Amino acid sequence: SAMARELTTQTAPDLDDLWARYRKIAPFSFPGSGLGDVRDELRTAMVKSADRTLNAYQGDDPVSTVKGWQKAHDRLQAAVDLNYRDRSARAKMLYAQGHLDRIAAQKARSGGQADQARQKVRDAIEEYQDATKLAPDWPDPYLGLAHVYAYEQPDLKQLESALNELERRGYAPGRREKAMLADGYRMQAEQILAQSRAAQGTDQEAELLERCRDTFTQAINLYREAGNFADVKANMTAAAQELRGVLNRLEELGVW
């Protein structure tokens, strides 16, 4: 058929147009019409197209936009419609939706809609987790979870767990993942610092400051490994400055 020819001979077939045409004729097709071959070719092309967006989010120079994730999601939705048994395409579709919800959470938060932001973060976590169940050996959903636990819902324990799962599935952590982990340690150190200020003058203060010193030091070491990724230099400088304050206070208290 003409559709099969376009799919197999054109280097960049218009998938949106082919999908619209397929949906028009599919209900009226009959066995032996060759539409089954078109369906398989179209599904493969849809997944391949979406994979380009998914793969571009990997590595130290991630490229992604809301428009890109939306298009990838819609292509994967089409692939699932063409074969609802395709667990891999369903996992990828949920993963793309997770990114859309994660980005929507950032937008809601910067617009002052805290409740909506929290809900969108919950949705994203659920979608990433559902994707891991459908494709247990696939590392990418853990990239999404790591991003959430580094920035949208900071949780160092969950962040470390997501990064471990990534590595277990053969994804080599790069500068981005080191930077995420460093940010996670820095945020935890800042929380401990706030606790130490609240405990000023009590027996607990020195103990909290020592924990804070060790956590800032871990953050700084990880920032060094992350090199020049994104805001690493500025964040490392901020962590070093805060660490100096902690060391000065420990000196005042006579603790080394």
XYZ file of N, CA and C in Angstrom:
768
model
N 0.847 -1.198 0.000
C 0.000 0.000 0.000
C 0.877 1.240 0.000
N 0.261 2.364 -0.316
C 1.000 3.636 -0.369
C 1.582 3.975 0.999
N 0.813 3.686 2.065
C 1.290 4.007 3.410
C 2.531 3.196 3.760
N 2.499 1.920 3.456
C 3.648 1.047 3.748
C 4.872 1.542 2.992
N 4.655 1.981 1.736
C 5.767 2.482 0.918
C 6.385 3.724 1.565
N 5.515 4.644 2.011
C 6.024 5.875 2.643
C 6.851 5.553 3.883
N 6.354 4.592 4.653
C 7.036 4.238 5.903
C 8.395 3.589 5.648
N 8.485 2.821 4.594
C 9.720 2.063 4.371
C 10.701 2.771 3.444
N 10.221 3.696 2.632
C 11.148 4.307 1.660
C 11.520 5.751 2.004
N 10.678 6.465 2.750
C 11.001 7.863 3.053
C 11.897 7.936 4.290
N 12.868 8.866 4.251
C 13.769 8.977 5.408
C 13.056 9.671 6.576
N 12.141 10.601 6.286
C 11.419 11.271 7.370
C 9.929 11.322 7.036
N 9.243 10.176 7.118
C 7.814 10.178 6.784
C 7.023 11.042 7.766
N 5.936 11.627 7.300
C 5.084 12.471 8.155
C 4.210 11.550 9.013
N 4.680 11.270 10.220
C 3.995 10.275 11.065
C 2.611 10.745 11.504
N 2.467 12.047 11.728
C 1.152 12.552 12.158
C 0.116 12.328 11.053
N 0.534 12.610 9.818
C -0.367 12.424 8.673
C -0.677 10.930 8.484
N 0.347 10.083 8.575
C 0.146 8.638 8.405
C -0.770 8.066 9.489
N -0.609 8.553 10.711
C -1.433 8.089 11.831
C -2.898 8.482 11.606
N -3.109 9.716 11.139
C -4.482 10.189 10.866
C -5.109 9.340 9.750
N -4.313 9.056 8.703
C -4.844 8.248 7.596
C -5.130 6.817 8.049
N -4.236 6.275 8.856
C -4.412 4.900 9.352
C -5.715 4.789 10.151
N -5.950 5.790 11.018
C -7.154 5.719 11.865
C -8.445 5.822 11.048
N -8.336 6.519 9.919
C -9.522 6.641 9.059
C -9.872 5.310 8.398
N -8.824 4.581 7.952
C -9.121 3.367 7.174
C -9.156 2.083 8.021
N -8.502 2.110 9.185
C -8.403 0.877 9.989
C -9.748 0.224 10.294
N -10.793 0.997 10.685
C -12.065 0.334 11.032
C -12.694 -0.411 9.849
N -12.311 -0.021 8.618
C -12.952 -0.632 7.444
C -12.051 -1.652 6.748
N -10.920 -1.961 7.370
C -9.997 -2.891 6.696
C -10.486 -4.321 6.877
N -10.014 -5.197 6.039
C -10.416 -6.615 6.132
C -9.153 -7.464 6.143
N -9.229 -8.692 6.668
C -8.040 -9.553 6.728
C -7.422 -9.718 5.340
N -6.116 -9.682 5.295
C -5.416 -9.853 4.014
C -5.265 -8.557 3.250
N -5.702 -7.445 3.847
C -5.607 -6.161 3.122
C -4.207 -5.560 3.212
N -3.353 -6.184 4.030
C -1.983 -5.661 4.174
C -1.870 -4.582 5.226
N -3.000 -4.269 5.877
C -2.955 -3.194 6.876
C -2.197 -3.629 8.135
N -2.143 -4.946 8.365
C -1.392 -5.457 9.525
C 0.079 -5.086 9.421
N 0.635 -5.197 8.194
C 2.043 -4.826 7.983
C 2.253 -3.338 8.220
N 1.283 -2.553 7.738
C 1.362 -1.100 7.920
C 1.337 -0.784 9.413
N 0.461 -1.492 10.142
C 0.335 -1.250 11.581
C 1.670 -1.485 12.287
N 2.332 -2.590 11.948
C 3.617 -2.909 12.593
C 4.692 -1.885 12.221
N 4.727 -1.523 10.953
C 5.726 -0.532 10.490
C 5.492 0.821 11.177
N 4.203 1.196 11.260
C 3.851 2.490 11.844
C 4.194 2.513 13.333
N 3.911 1.423 14.015
C 4.214 1.341 15.452
C 5.726 1.468 15.680
N 6.501 0.745 14.873
C 7.966 0.813 14.999
C 8.463 2.235 14.756
N 7.906 2.897 13.748
C 8.318 4.269 13.417
C 7.961 5.236 14.545
N 6.788 5.032 15.170
C 6.349 5.899 16.274
C 7.302 5.779 17.463
N 7.658 4.539 17.813
C 8.549 4.305 18.959
C 9.936 4.886 18.666
N 10.421 4.667 17.439
C 11.746 5.162 17.040
C 11.799 6.689 17.147
N 10.736 7.332 16.713
C 10.658 8.793 16.755
C 10.705 9.273 18.205
N 9.934 8.625 19.087
C 9.905 9.018 20.500
C 11.247 8.745 21.170
N 11.887 7.652 20.777
C 13.179 7.285 21.381
C 14.220 8.388 21.233
N 14.126 9.141 20.131
C 15.100 10.220 19.926
C 15.028 11.234 21.064
N 13.795 11.555 21.493
C 13.612 12.504 22.604
C 14.082 11.886 23.914
N 13.697 10.624 24.141
C 14.068 9.947 25.388
C 15.588 9.837 25.515
N 16.236 9.482 24.420
C 17.695 9.307 24.457
C 18.437 10.630 24.614
N 17.818 11.713 24.120
C 18.468 13.029 24.210
C 18.508 13.542 25.651
N 17.710 12.911 26.534
C 17.695 13.342 27.936
C 18.800 12.653 28.738
N 19.448 11.662 28.123
C 20.522 10.942 28.811
C 21.833 11.720 28.699
N 22.788 11.375 29.553
C 24.141 11.926 29.415
C 24.303 13.296 30.039
N 25.474 13.901 29.791
C 25.835 15.159 30.446
C 25.351 16.401 29.715
N 24.777 16.236 28.531
C 24.238 17.397 27.802
C 22.775 17.141 27.458
N 21.937 16.991 28.500
C 20.532 16.633 28.230
C 19.801 17.729 27.465
N 19.026 17.285 26.487
C 18.240 18.225 25.685
C 16.784 17.796 25.808
N 15.939 18.664 26.337
C 14.517 18.306 26.372
C 13.666 19.568 26.510
N 12.486 19.505 25.908
C 11.538 20.624 25.989
C 10.159 20.026 26.260
N 9.261 20.861 26.756
C 7.882 20.396 26.994
C 7.292 19.898 25.685
N 7.553 20.649 24.609
C 7.011 20.286 23.295
C 7.535 18.904 22.867
N 8.831 18.686 23.111
C 9.449 17.410 22.748
C 8.859 16.252 23.531
N 8.696 16.444 24.852
C 8.126 15.370 25.684
C 6.671 15.096 25.288
N 5.939 16.176 24.944
C 4.528 15.998 24.565
C 4.431 15.194 23.269
N 5.281 15.529 22.323
C 5.270 14.817 21.036
C 5.654 13.345 21.247
N 6.695 13.120 22.068
C 7.128 11.742 22.345
C 5.980 10.972 23.004
N 5.308 11.612 23.964
C 4.188 10.965 24.657
C 3.100 10.574 23.659
N 2.760 11.514 22.760
C 1.678 11.252 21.802
C 2.058 10.135 20.822
N 3.325 10.100 20.417
C 3.789 9.037 19.515
C 3.702 7.677 20.221
N 4.081 7.662 21.496
C 4.055 6.403 22.255
C 2.622 5.970 22.547
N 1.744 6.944 22.752
C 0.317 6.647 22.937
C -0.218 5.962 21.673
N 0.202 6.464 20.523
C -0.208 5.866 19.238
C 0.339 4.445 19.129
N 1.605 4.262 19.537
C 2.220 2.927 19.479
C 1.456 1.947 20.365
N 1.031 2.421 21.539
C 0.253 1.572 22.460
C -1.114 1.267 21.848
N -1.722 2.270 21.197
C -3.018 2.036 20.526
C -2.875 0.985 19.421
N -1.711 0.969 18.768
C -1.474 0.024 17.678
C -1.172 -1.383 18.193
N -0.674 -1.456 19.429
C -0.456 -2.770 20.052
C -0.471 -2.602 21.569
N -1.635 -2.816 22.165
C -1.779 -2.541 23.604
C -0.977 -3.517 24.461
N -0.448 -4.586 23.847
C 0.359 -5.550 24.624
C 1.825 -5.106 24.748
N 2.172 -4.025 24.067
C 3.572 -3.579 24.041
C 3.930 -2.892 25.367
N 4.453 -3.667 26.319
C 4.763 -3.149 27.653
C 5.871 -2.082 27.603
N 6.807 -2.283 26.695
C 7.923 -1.339 26.590
C 7.421 0.039 26.150
N 6.537 0.077 25.143
C 5.994 1.367 24.676
C 5.153 2.011 25.775
N 4.424 1.197 26.543
C 3.621 1.749 27.647
C 4.519 2.337 28.723
N 5.628 1.655 29.020
C 6.584 2.168 30.016
C 7.150 3.511 29.549
N 7.502 3.584 28.264
C 8.069 4.830 27.720
C 7.039 5.964 27.743
N 5.772 5.613 27.450
C 4.702 6.614 27.462
C 4.530 7.190 28.872
N 4.540 6.313 29.893
C 4.408 6.757 31.288
C 5.605 7.616 31.695
N 6.783 7.231 31.222
C 8.008 7.985 31.529
C 7.917 9.397 30.953
N 7.461 9.504 29.695
C 7.302 10.824 29.062
C 6.272 11.654 29.820
N 5.169 11.018 30.237
C 4.134 11.721 31.008
C 4.699 12.186 32.352
N 5.573 11.361 32.945
C 6.214 11.739 34.208
C 7.000 13.034 34.055
N 7.736 13.157 32.949
C 8.492 14.396 32.709
C 7.553 15.583 32.503
N 6.452 15.359 31.795
C 5.491 16.450 31.578
C 4.918 16.930 32.913
N 4.604 15.980 33.809
C 4.054 16.367 35.116
C 5.119 17.021 35.990
N 6.351 16.521 35.895
C 7.448 17.113 36.681
C 7.664 18.577 36.263
N 7.644 18.833 34.952
C 7.837 20.201 34.445
C 6.633 21.076 34.822
N 5.428 20.476 34.776
C 4.213 21.216 35.169
C 4.289 21.598 36.650
N 4.900 20.739 37.467
C 5.053 21.026 38.900
C 5.947 22.251 39.099
N 7.042 22.317 38.314
C 7.952 23.474 38.424
C 7.213 24.766 38.071
N 6.401 24.664 37.009
C 5.660 25.840 36.533
C 4.636 26.284 37.586
N 3.934 25.295 38.170
C 2.923 25.605 39.192
C 3.593 26.245 40.409
N 4.752 25.709 40.791
C 5.433 26.246 41.979
C 5.882 27.682 41.734
N 6.450 27.940 40.544
C 6.923 29.312 40.294
C 5.739 30.265 40.123
N 4.548 29.718 39.867
C 3.343 30.556 39.780
C 2.614 30.648 41.120
N 3.259 30.141 42.178
C 2.676 30.244 43.523
C 1.570 29.244 43.816
N 1.412 28.217 42.957
C 0.345 27.216 43.189
C 0.951 25.979 43.852
N 1.202 26.085 45.159
C 1.948 25.043 45.875
C 1.220 23.701 45.885
N -0.104 23.715 46.098
C -0.867 22.458 46.168
C -0.834 21.730 44.834
N -1.046 22.500 43.778
C -1.027 21.909 42.431
C 0.361 21.344 42.123
N 1.399 22.065 42.553
C 2.777 21.614 42.317
C 3.015 20.276 43.021
N 2.553 20.191 44.279
C 2.742 18.939 45.035
C 2.027 17.778 44.372
N 0.811 18.042 43.866
C 0.034 16.986 43.201
C 0.730 16.507 41.938
N 1.254 17.458 41.176
C 1.948 17.102 39.932
C 3.212 16.284 40.223
N 3.906 16.617 41.319
C 5.104 15.849 41.707
C 4.694 14.421 42.066
N 3.578 14.294 42.822
C 3.081 12.949 43.178
C 2.747 12.146 41.924
N 2.100 12.811 40.960
C 1.745 12.144 39.690
C 3.008 11.667 38.969
N 4.009 12.551 38.910
C 5.258 12.211 38.201
C 5.920 11.000 38.851
N 5.995 10.991 40.185
C 6.629 9.867 40.898
C 5.899 8.572 40.566
N 4.564 8.632 40.590
C 3.752 7.439 40.305
C 3.996 6.933 38.880
N 4.074 7.879 37.936
C 4.281 7.479 36.534
C 5.663 6.867 36.329
N 6.678 7.481 36.914
C 8.027 6.902 36.812
C 8.044 5.500 37.436
N 7.407 5.358 38.603
C 7.408 4.050 39.280
C 6.639 2.999 38.475
N 5.515 3.402 37.881
C 4.752 2.467 37.036
C 5.591 2.029 35.831
N 6.373 2.971 35.293
C 7.255 2.646 34.154
C 8.305 1.615 34.574
N 8.821 1.720 35.808
C 9.832 0.750 36.263
C 9.220 -0.640 36.390
N 7.926 -0.709 36.722
C 7.275 -2.026 36.869
C 7.052 -2.670 35.498
N 6.721 -1.855 34.502
C 6.470 -2.385 33.159
C 7.762 -2.781 32.445
N 8.855 -2.052 32.746
C 10.139 -2.340 32.092
C 11.229 -2.383 33.167
N 11.288 -3.480 33.930
C 12.164 -3.535 35.115
C 13.654 -3.341 34.834
N 14.116 -3.648 33.617
C 15.556 -3.529 33.334
C 15.935 -2.176 32.729
N 14.953 -1.328 32.501
C 15.193 -0.056 31.803
C 15.611 1.018 32.814
N 16.784 1.651 32.629
C 17.251 2.612 33.644
C 16.525 3.962 33.661
N 16.030 4.425 32.509
C 15.596 5.814 32.377
C 14.589 6.331 33.418
N 13.579 5.538 33.818
C 12.646 6.083 34.812
C 13.342 6.511 36.111
N 14.476 5.872 36.422
C 15.213 6.251 37.628
C 15.910 7.601 37.463
N 16.162 8.000 36.211
C 16.674 9.354 35.942
C 15.616 10.374 36.344
N 14.371 10.078 35.959
C 13.256 10.961 36.320
C 13.094 11.047 37.833
N 13.133 9.885 38.497
C 12.984 9.850 39.961
C 14.128 10.605 40.638
N 15.353 10.426 40.120
C 16.500 11.125 40.707
C 16.296 12.637 40.621
N 15.810 13.105 39.475
C 15.583 14.546 39.304
C 14.554 15.055 40.313
N 13.484 14.283 40.504
C 12.440 14.679 41.455
C 13.013 14.765 42.871
N 13.785 13.728 43.267
C 14.287 13.690 44.640
C 15.487 14.613 44.862
N 16.044 15.148 43.765
C 17.113 16.150 43.906
C 16.509 17.548 44.024
N 15.424 17.820 43.263
C 14.959 19.204 43.158
C 13.485 19.435 43.484
N 12.592 18.565 42.998
C 11.161 18.842 43.204
C 10.689 18.449 44.598
N 11.232 17.357 45.111
C 10.838 16.893 46.446
C 12.110 16.366 47.124
N 13.006 17.277 47.526
C 14.344 16.864 47.973
C 14.305 15.785 49.058
N 15.018 14.695 48.776
C 15.064 13.557 49.704
C 16.346 12.788 49.369
N 17.388 13.005 50.175
C 18.706 12.460 49.855
C 18.697 10.938 49.795
N 17.967 10.302 50.717
C 17.923 8.835 50.756
C 17.325 8.273 49.463
N 16.181 8.858 49.051
C 15.503 8.416 47.817
C 16.353 8.730 46.590
N 17.048 9.869 46.628
C 17.918 10.264 45.509
C 19.041 9.234 45.345
N 19.687 8.876 46.455
C 20.778 7.895 46.388
C 20.259 6.550 45.895
N 19.064 6.192 46.352
C 18.462 4.923 45.936
C 18.199 4.923 44.424
N 17.627 6.022 43.893
C 17.343 6.113 42.447
C 18.636 6.035 41.641
N 19.694 6.712 42.107
C 20.972 6.684 41.383
C 21.601 5.290 41.426
N 21.423 4.581 42.555
C 21.921 3.193 42.642
C 21.198 2.289 41.653
N 19.869 2.461 41.554
C 19.071 1.644 40.625
C 19.489 1.925 39.180
N 19.797 3.188 38.896
C 20.279 3.564 37.556
C 21.546 2.778 37.210
N 22.489 2.816 38.159
C 23.779 2.128 37.933
C 23.600 0.630 37.787
N 22.712 0.054 38.606
C 22.467 -1.393 38.548
C 21.950 -1.820 37.180
N 21.333 -0.879 36.481
C 20.778 -1.190 35.158
C 21.727 -0.768 34.040
N 22.984 -0.533 34.402
C 23.996 -0.287 33.367
C 24.141 1.148 32.911
N 23.498 2.094 33.625
C 23.624 3.505 33.247
C 24.810 4.090 34.018
N 25.836 4.526 33.309
C 27.034 5.057 33.985
C 26.772 6.496 34.423
N 26.791 6.765 35.728
C 26.506 8.135 36.181
C 27.581 9.104 35.688
N 27.147 10.227 35.186
C 28.078 11.230 34.662
C 28.101 12.464 35.548
N 28.500 13.585 34.955
C 28.613 14.830 35.727
C 27.250 15.298 36.227
N 26.210 15.078 35.420
C 24.871 15.515 35.849
C 24.449 14.810 37.136
N 24.651 13.476 37.172
C 24.228 12.702 38.341
C 25.065 13.065 39.573
N 26.379 13.342 39.346
C 27.247 13.788 40.455
C 26.737 15.137 40.991
N 26.356 16.020 40.058
C 25.852 17.344 40.463
C 24.545 17.210 41.258
N 23.672 16.310 40.812
C 22.410 16.067 41.536
C 22.691 15.626 42.965
N 23.615 14.675 43.094
C 23.941 14.125 44.406
C 24.581 15.207 45.277
N 25.474 16.004 44.678
C 26.118 17.104 45.413
C 25.055 18.089 45.909
N 24.087 18.425 45.037
C 23.007 19.336 45.441
C 22.205 18.723 46.589
N 21.980 17.402 46.512
C 21.243 16.704 47.573
C 21.966 16.814 48.904
N 23.288 16.616 48.906
C 24.083 16.729 50.141
C 24.101 18.169 50.647
N 24.217 19.130 49.720
C 24.250 20.540 50.137
C 22.932 20.930 50.810
N 21.809 20.484 50.201
C 20.501 20.833 50.789
C 20.341 20.204 52.170
N 20.832 18.952 52.303
C 20.742 18.316 53.623
C 21.616 19.057 54.639
N 22.804 19.470 54.200
C 23.699 20.211 55.095
C 23.041 21.509 55.554
N 22.318 22.167 54.635
C 21.642 23.422 54.995
C 20.535 23.180 56.021
N 19.847 22.036 55.888
C 18.813 21.698 56.886
C 19.444 21.475 58.261
N 20.579 20.758 58.282
C 21.259 20.492 59.564
C 21.774 21.809 60.159
N 22.231 22.712 59.280
C 22.719 24.017 59.730
C 21.588 24.791 60.425
N 20.397 24.756 59.819
C 19.237 25.437 60.423
C 18.925 24.833 61.800
N 19.020 23.489 61.897
C 18.778 22.819 63.187
C 19.834 23.249 64.217
N 21.087 23.385 63.763
C 22.161 23.761 64.700
C 21.936 25.181 65.219
N 21.394 26.058 64.365
C 21.126 27.445 64.803
C 19.998 27.470 65.826
N 19.011 26.587 65.585
C 17.887 26.509 66.530
C 18.348 25.928 67.871
N 19.441 25.141 67.813
C 19.939 24.476 69.033
C 21.107 25.238 69.661
N 21.300 26.502 69.229
C 22.448 27.279 69.710
C 22.477 27.342 71.243
N 23.678 27.115 71.796
C 23.826 27.203 73.252
C 23.457 25.923 73.982
N 22.970 24.907 73.252
C 22.635 23.633 73.908
C 23.742 22.608 73.616
N 23.674 21.473 74.297
C 24.680 20.410 74.100
C 24.629 19.864 72.669
N 23.465 19.991 72.054
C 23.273 19.410 70.713
C 23.985 20.189 69.615
N 24.234 21.471 69.869
C 24.729 22.338 68.788
C 26.009 21.809 68.144
N 27.009 21.459 68.962
C 28.305 21.013 68.417
C 28.137 19.742 67.582
N 27.298 18.828 68.082
C 27.075 17.557 67.364
C 26.452 17.821 65.990
N 25.473 18.725 65.961
C 24.818 19.071 64.685
C 25.811 19.760 63.748
N 26.648 20.637 64.301
C 27.633 21.336 63.465
C 28.643 20.365 62.861
N 29.022 19.341 63.616
C 29.972 18.346 63.079
C 29.346 17.568 61.931
N 28.069 17.210 62.111
C 27.353 16.511 61.021
C 27.250 17.411 59.797
N 26.979 18.686 60.069
C 26.836 19.681 59.003
C 28.157 19.826 58.249
N 29.274 19.914 58.998
C 30.612 20.021 58.397
C 30.875 18.834 57.455
N 30.568 17.610 57.945
C 30.833 16.404 57.145
C 29.967 16.365 55.886
N 28.718 16.829 56.015
C 27.781 16.789 54.876
C 28.166 17.830 53.823
N 28.552 19.039 54.269
C 29.035 20.051 53.317
C 30.299 19.554 52.609
N 31.189 18.872 53.358
C 32.433 18.365 52.770
C 32.131 17.338 51.680
N 31.141 16.459 51.956
C 30.749 15.463 50.943
C 30.217 16.158 49.690
N 29.398 17.194 49.913
C 28.825 17.954 48.777
C 29.953 18.554 47.934
N 30.936 19.170 48.594
C 32.029 19.839 47.878
C 32.857 18.827 47.078
N 33.124 17.664 47.666
C 33.877 16.624 46.942
C 33.129 16.165 45.695
N 31.794 16.018 45.817
C 30.982 15.609 44.661
C 30.941 16.716 43.606
N 30.871 17.979 44.052
C 30.897 19.090 43.087
C 32.203 19.055 42.291
N 33.305 18.731 42.972
C 34.603 18.645 42.266
C 34.536 17.612 41.144
N 33.899 16.468 41.464
C 33.792 15.392 40.461
C 32.860 15.795 39.317
N 31.892 16.673 39.616
C 30.913 17.074 38.585
C 31.503 18.095 37.614
N 32.674 18.652 37.966
C 33.356 19.562 37.038
C 32.568 20.820 36.755
N 32.362 21.113 35.469
C 31.740 22.399 35.110
C 30.290 22.227 34.673
N 29.590 21.207 35.207
C 28.211 20.980 34.783
C 27.281 22.055 35.364
N 26.460 22.670 34.522
C 25.406 23.634 34.926
C 25.892 24.606 36.009
N 25.200 24.631 37.174
C 25.499 25.624 38.226
C 26.504 25.116 39.251
N 27.238 24.082 38.903
C 28.131 23.430 39.866
C 29.083 24.419 40.538
N 29.751 25.287 39.757
C 30.759 26.186 40.326
C 30.150 27.129 41.369
N 28.993 27.712 41.031
C 28.329 28.644 41.960
C 27.871 27.909 43.225
N 27.310 26.705 43.041
C 26.826 25.936 44.192
C 27.982 25.488 45.085
N 29.094 25.141 44.463
C 30.269 24.710 45.222
C 30.822 25.881 46.046
N 30.850 27.058 45.427
C 31.326 28.261 46.136
C 30.420 28.550 47.335
N 29.102 28.429 47.117
C 28.141 28.688 48.214
C 28.346 27.684 49.343
N 28.555 26.406 48.986
C 28.749 25.360 50.004
C 30.041 25.622 50.787
N 31.108 26.041 50.078
C 32.399 26.300 50.738
C 32.291 27.471 51.717
N 31.514 28.470 51.314
C 31.308 29.647 52.174
C 30.567 29.246 53.454
N 29.522 28.438 53.280
C 28.744 27.994 54.449
C 29.599 27.098 55.350
N 30.440 26.272 54.721
C 31.325 25.394 55.494
C 32.280 26.225 56.352
N 32.795 27.337 55.781
C 33.695 28.211 56.558
C 33.010 28.730 57.817
N 31.742 29.122 57.652
C 30.962 29.605 58.805
C 30.810 28.530 59.868
N 30.583 27.286 59.421
C 30.420 26.150 60.347
C 31.727 25.910 61.103
N 32.852 25.936 60.369
C 34.162 25.699 60.994
C 34.490 26.803 62.007
N 34.140 28.052 61.673
C 34.386 29.170 62.599
C 33.597 28.980 63.889
N 32.340 28.555 63.731
C 31.498 28.357 64.916
C 32.036 27.191 65.764
N 32.501 26.130 65.112
C 33.064 24.994 65.850
C 34.320 25.454 66.619
N 35.082 26.336 65.979
C 36.284 26.857 66.646
C 35.899 27.661 67.891
N 34.867 28.503 67.760
C 34.370 29.285 68.910
C 33.979 28.360 70.070
N 33.381 27.208 69.681
C 32.923 26.273 70.714
C 34.078 25.397 71.232
N 35.255 25.547 70.619
C 36.410 24.761 71.052
C 36.355 23.329 70.558
N 35.617 23.101 69.456
C 35.520 21.738 68.891
C 36.298 21.724 67.581
N 37.128 20.691 67.363
C 37.920 20.608 66.135
C 37.558 19.378 65.365
